[in-house]
PDB file of C-alpha atoms in Angstrom:
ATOM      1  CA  UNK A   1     -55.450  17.777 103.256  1.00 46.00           C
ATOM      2  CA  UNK A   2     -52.778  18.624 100.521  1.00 67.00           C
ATOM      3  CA  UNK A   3     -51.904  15.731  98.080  1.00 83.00           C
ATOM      4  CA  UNK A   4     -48.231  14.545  98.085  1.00 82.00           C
ATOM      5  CA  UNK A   5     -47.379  15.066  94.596  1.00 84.00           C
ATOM      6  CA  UNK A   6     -49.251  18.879  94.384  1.00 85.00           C
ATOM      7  CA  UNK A   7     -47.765  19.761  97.427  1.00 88.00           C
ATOM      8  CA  UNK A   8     -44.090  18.611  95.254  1.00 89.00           C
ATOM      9  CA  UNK A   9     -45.337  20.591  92.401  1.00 88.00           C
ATOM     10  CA  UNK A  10     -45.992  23.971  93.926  1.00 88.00           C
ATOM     11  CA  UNK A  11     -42.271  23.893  96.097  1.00 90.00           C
ATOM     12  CA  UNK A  12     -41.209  23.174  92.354  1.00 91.00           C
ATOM     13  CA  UNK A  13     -42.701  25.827  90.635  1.00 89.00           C
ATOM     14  CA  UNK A  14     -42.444  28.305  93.731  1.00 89.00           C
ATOM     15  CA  UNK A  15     -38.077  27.348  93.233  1.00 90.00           C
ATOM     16  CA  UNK A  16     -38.258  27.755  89.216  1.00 88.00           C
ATOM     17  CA  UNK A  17     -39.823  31.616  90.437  1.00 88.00           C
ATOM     18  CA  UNK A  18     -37.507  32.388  92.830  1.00 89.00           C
ATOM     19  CA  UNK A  19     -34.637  31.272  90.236  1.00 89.00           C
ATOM     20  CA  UNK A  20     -35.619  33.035  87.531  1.00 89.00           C
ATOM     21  CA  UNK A  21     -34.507  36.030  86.257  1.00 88.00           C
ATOM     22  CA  UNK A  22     -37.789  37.122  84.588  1.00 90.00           C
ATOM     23  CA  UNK A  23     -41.148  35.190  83.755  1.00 91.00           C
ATOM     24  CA  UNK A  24     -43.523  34.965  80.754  1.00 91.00           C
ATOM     25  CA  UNK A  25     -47.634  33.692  81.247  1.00 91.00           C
ATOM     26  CA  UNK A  26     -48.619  32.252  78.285  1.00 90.00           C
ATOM     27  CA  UNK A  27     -51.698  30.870  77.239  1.00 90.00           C
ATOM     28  CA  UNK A  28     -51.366  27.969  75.113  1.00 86.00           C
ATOM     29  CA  UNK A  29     -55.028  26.752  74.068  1.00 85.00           C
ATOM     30  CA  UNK A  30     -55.066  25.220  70.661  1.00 85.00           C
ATOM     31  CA  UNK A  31     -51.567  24.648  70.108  1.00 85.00           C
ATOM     32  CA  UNK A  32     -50.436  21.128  69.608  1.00 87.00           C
ATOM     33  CA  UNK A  33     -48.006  19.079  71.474  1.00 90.00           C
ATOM     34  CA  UNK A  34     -45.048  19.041  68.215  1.00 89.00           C
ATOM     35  CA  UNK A  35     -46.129  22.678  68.402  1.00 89.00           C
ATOM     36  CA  UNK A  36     -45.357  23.226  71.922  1.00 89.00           C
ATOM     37  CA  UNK A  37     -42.098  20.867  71.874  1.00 89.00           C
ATOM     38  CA  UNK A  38     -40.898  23.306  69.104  1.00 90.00           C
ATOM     39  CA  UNK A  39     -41.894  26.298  71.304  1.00 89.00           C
ATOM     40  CA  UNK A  40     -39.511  24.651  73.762  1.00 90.00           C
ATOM     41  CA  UNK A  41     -36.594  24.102  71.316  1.00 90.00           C
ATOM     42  CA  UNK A  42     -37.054  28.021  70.064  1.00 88.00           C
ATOM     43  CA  UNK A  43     -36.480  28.877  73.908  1.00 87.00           C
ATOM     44  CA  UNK A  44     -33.726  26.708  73.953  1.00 86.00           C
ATOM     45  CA  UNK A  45     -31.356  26.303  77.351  1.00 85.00           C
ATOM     46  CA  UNK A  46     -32.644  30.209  78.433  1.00 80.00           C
ATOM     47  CA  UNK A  47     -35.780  29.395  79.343  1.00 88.00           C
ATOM     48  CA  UNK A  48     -37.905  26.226  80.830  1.00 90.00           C
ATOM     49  CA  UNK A  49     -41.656  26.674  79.716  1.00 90.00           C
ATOM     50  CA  UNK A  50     -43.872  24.567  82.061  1.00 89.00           C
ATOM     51  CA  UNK A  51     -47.744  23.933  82.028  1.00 89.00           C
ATOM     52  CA  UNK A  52     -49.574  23.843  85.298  1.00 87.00           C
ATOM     53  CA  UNK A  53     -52.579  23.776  86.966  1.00 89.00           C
ATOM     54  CA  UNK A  54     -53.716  27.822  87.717  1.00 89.00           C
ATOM     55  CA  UNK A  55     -54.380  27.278  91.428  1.00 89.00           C
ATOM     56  CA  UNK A  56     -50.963  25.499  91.758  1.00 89.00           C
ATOM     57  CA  UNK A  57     -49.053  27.942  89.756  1.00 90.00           C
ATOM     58  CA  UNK A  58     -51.411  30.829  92.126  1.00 90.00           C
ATOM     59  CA  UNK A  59     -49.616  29.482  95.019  1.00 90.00           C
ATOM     60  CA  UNK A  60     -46.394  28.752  94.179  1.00 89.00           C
ATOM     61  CA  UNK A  61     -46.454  32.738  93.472  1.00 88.00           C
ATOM     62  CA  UNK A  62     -47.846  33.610  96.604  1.00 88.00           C
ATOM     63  CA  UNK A  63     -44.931  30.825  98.362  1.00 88.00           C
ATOM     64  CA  UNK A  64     -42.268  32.606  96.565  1.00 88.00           C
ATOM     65  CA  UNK A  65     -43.486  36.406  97.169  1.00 87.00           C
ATOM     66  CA  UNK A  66     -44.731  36.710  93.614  1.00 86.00           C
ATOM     67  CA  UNK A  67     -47.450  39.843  93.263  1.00 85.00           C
ATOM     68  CA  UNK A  68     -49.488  41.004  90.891  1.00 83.00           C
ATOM     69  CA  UNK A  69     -49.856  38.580  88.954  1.00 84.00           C
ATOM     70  CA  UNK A  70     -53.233  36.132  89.567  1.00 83.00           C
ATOM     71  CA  UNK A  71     -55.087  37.985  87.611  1.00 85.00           C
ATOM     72  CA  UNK A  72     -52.756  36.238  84.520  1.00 86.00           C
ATOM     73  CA  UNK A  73     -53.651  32.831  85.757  1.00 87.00           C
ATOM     74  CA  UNK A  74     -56.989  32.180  84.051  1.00 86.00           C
ATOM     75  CA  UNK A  75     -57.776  29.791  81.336  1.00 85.00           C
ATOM     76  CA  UNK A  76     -54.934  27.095  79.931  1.00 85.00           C
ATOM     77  CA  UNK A  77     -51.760  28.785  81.267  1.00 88.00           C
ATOM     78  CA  UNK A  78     -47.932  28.141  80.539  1.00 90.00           C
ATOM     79  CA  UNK A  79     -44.862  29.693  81.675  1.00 92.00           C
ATOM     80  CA  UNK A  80     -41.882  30.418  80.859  1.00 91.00           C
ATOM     81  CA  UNK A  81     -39.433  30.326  83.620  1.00 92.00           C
ATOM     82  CA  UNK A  82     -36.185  32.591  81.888  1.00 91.00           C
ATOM     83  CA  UNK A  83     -32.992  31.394  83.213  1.00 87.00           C
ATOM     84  CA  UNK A  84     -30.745  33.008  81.028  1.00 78.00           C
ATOM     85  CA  UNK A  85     -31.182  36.785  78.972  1.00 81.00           C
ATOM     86  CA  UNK A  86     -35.201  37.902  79.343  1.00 87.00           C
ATOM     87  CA  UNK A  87     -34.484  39.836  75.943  1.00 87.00           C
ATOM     88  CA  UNK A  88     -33.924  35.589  74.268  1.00 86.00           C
ATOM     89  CA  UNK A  89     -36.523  33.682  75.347  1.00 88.00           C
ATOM     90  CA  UNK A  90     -38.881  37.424  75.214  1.00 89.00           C
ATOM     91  CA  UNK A  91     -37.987  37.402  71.716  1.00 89.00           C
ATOM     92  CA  UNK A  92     -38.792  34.051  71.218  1.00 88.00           C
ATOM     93  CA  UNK A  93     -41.800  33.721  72.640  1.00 90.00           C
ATOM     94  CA  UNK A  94     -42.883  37.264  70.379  1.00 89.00           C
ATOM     95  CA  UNK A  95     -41.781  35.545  67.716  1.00 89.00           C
ATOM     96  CA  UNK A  96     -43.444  32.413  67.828  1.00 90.00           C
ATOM     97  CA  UNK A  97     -46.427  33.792  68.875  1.00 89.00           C
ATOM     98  CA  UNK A  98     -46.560  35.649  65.595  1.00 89.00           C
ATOM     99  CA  UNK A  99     -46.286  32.245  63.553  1.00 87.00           C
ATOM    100  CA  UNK A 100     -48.839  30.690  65.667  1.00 85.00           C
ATOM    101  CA  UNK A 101     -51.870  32.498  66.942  1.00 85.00           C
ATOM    102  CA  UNK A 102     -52.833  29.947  69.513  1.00 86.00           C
ATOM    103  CA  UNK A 103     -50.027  31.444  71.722  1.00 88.00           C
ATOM    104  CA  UNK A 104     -51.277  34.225  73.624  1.00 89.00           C
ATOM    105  CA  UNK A 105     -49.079  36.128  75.781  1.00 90.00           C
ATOM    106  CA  UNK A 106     -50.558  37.233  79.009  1.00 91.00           C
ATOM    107  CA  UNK A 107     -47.986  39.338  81.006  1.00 90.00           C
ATOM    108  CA  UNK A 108     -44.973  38.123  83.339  1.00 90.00           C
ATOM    109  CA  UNK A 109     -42.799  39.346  85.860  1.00 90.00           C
ATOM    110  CA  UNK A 110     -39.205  40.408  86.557  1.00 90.00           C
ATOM    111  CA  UNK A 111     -36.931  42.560  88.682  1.00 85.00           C
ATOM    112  CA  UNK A 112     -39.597  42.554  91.457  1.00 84.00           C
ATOM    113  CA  UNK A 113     -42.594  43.711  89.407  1.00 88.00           C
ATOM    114  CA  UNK A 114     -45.276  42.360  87.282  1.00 89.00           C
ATOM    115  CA  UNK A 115     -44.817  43.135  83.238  1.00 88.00           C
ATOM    116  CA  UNK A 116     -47.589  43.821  80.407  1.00 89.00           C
ATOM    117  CA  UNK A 117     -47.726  42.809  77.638  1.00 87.00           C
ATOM    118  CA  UNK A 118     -46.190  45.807  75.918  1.00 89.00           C
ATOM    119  CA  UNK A 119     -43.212  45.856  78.126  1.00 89.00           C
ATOM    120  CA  UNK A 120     -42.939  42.095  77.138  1.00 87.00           C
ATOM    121  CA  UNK A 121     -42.719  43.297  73.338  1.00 87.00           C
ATOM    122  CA  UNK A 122     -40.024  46.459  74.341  1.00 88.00           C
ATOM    123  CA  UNK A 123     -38.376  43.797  76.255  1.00 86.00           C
ATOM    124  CA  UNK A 124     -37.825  41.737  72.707  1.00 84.00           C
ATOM    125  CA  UNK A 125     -37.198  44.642  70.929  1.00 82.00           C
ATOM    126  CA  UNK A 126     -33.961  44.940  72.421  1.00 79.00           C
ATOM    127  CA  UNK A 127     -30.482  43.831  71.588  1.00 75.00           C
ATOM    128  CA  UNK A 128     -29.273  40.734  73.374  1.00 71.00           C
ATOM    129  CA  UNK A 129     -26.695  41.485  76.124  1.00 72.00           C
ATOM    130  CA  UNK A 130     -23.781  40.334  73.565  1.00 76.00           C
ATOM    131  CA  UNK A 131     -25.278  42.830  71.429  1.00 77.00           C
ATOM    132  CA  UNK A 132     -24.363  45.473  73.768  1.00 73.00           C
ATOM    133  CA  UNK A 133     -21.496  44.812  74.826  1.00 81.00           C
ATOM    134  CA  UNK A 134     -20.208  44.229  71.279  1.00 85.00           C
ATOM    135  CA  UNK A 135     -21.461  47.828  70.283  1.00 80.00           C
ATOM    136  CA  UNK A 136     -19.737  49.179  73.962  1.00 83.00           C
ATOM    137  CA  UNK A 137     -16.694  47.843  73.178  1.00 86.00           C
ATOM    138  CA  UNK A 138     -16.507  49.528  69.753  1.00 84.00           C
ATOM    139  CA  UNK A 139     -17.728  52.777  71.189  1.00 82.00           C
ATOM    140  CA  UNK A 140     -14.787  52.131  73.703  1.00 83.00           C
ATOM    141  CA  UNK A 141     -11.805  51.453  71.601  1.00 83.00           C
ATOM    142  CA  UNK A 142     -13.270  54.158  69.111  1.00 82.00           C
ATOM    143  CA  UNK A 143     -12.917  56.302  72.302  1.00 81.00           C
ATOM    144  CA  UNK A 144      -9.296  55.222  72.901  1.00 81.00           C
ATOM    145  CA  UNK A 145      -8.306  55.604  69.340  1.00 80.00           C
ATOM    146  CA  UNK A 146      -9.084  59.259  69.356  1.00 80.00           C
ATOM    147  CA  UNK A 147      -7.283  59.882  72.397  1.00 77.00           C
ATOM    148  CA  UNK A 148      -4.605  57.734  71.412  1.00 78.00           C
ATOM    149  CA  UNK A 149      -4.332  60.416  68.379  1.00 76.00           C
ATOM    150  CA  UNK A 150      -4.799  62.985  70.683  1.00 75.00           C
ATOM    151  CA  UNK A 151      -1.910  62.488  73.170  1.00 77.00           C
ATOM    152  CA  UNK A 152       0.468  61.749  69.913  1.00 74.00           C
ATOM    153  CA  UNK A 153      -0.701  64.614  68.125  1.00 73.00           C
ATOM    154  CA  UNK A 154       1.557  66.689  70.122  1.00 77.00           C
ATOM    155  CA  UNK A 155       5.021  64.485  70.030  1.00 75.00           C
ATOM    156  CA  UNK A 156       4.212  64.432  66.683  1.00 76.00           C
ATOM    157  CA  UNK A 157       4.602  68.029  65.906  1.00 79.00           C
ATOM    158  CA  UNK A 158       7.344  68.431  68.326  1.00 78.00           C
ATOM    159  CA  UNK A 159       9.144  65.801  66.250  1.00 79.00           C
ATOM    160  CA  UNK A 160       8.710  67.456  62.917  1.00 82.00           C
ATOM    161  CA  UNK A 161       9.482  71.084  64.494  1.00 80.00           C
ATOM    162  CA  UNK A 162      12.552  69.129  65.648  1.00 82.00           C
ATOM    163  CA  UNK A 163      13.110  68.286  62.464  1.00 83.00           C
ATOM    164  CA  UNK A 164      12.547  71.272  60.398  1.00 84.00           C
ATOM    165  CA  UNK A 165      14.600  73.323  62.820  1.00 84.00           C
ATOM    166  CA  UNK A 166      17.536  70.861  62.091  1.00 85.00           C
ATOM    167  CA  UNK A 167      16.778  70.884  58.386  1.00 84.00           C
ATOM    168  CA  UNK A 168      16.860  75.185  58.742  1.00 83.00           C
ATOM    169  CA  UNK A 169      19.868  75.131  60.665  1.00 83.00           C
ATOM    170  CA  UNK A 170      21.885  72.942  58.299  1.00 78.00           C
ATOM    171  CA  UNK A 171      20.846  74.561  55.348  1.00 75.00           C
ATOM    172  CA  UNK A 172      22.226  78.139  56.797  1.00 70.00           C
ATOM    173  CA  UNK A 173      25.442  76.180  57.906  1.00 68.00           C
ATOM    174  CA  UNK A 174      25.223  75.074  53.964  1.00 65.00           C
ATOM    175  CA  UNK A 175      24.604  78.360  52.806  1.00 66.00           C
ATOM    176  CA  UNK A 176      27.529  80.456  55.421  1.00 65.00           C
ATOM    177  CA  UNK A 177      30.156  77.527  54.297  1.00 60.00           C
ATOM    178  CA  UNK A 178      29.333  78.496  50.789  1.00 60.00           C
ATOM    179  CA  UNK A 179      29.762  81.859  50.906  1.00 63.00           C
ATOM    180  CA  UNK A 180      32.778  82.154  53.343  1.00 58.00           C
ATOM    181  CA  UNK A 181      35.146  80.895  50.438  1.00 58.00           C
ATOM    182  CA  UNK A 182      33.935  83.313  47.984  1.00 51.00           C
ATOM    183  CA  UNK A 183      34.646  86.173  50.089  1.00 51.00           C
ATOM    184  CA  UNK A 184      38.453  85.206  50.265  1.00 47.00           C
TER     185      UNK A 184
END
């Protein structure tokens, strides 16, 4: 028969898969405990990272439809359950698991399929979402600018035909009032 408090712990990690937008296995042997609590503070609010037990974590995947993914659940495993932007708490992860070898990224999961680790790494190399929008919005309003031109590109020149038409016509008005007096 299940134990209370394992039985709590797999409903808990089954909910923090199911709620997650994306998911990084770790493994974490050799890393200290100030190392792991500033592991934590690099992932900041986008990401909880949670050690468990493999056979808990094993079915708390299978509870929450999870596939593909028990072969990442050997050895001393922590993961990182991404709440916020994958590319964040991918690139932090990447990042301090260059300053500290101890961290060993395994794989994870997101958008319905398991990930490698190389699609973990393409996943940091991207620009946050703010990134992109940033650089879409410039693209945009470069966009509107030149049509903006564009459409008054035409008015424009309509405007100074206007006006050189006007400046033409009174300058042969000028030119037939001065030579109407000579003639008389």
């Amino acid at each position: 028969m299940a134990k209370p408090d394992k039985v709590a712990a797999v409903a808990e990690i089954a909910e923090s898969f199911r709620s997650s937008s994306a998911t990084v296995v770790t493994q974490y042997t050799g890393l200290s405990v100030s190392q792991l609590s500033q592991l934590r503070r690099a992932l900041g609010t986008s990401a909880k990272y949670r050690v468990a037990k493999n056979t808990l974590v094993k079915r708390a995947a299978e509870d929450a439809g999870v596939q593909g993914m028990d072969d990442l659940f050997v050895g001393a495993t922590a993961i990182a359950f991404v709440e916020g932007e994958p590319v964040d708490a991918a690139k932090a992860l990447r990042d301090f698991a260059k300053d500290n070898n101890a961290l060993v990224i395994k794989g994870g999961y997101m958008d319905g399929k398991p990930l490698s680790v190389d699609e973990i790494s393409k996943i940091a190399d991207l620009d946050s979402r703010e990134v992109l929008l940033a650089k879409a919005a410039g693209a945009f309003k470069a966009k509107l600018s030149q049509a903006a031109a564009l459409f008054q590109a035409p008015a424009s020149q309509v405007a100074r035909l206007a006006a050189a038409l006007q400046e033409k016509q009174g300058d042969a008005a000028g030119t037939e009032a001065a030579e109407a007096p000579a003639e008389s």
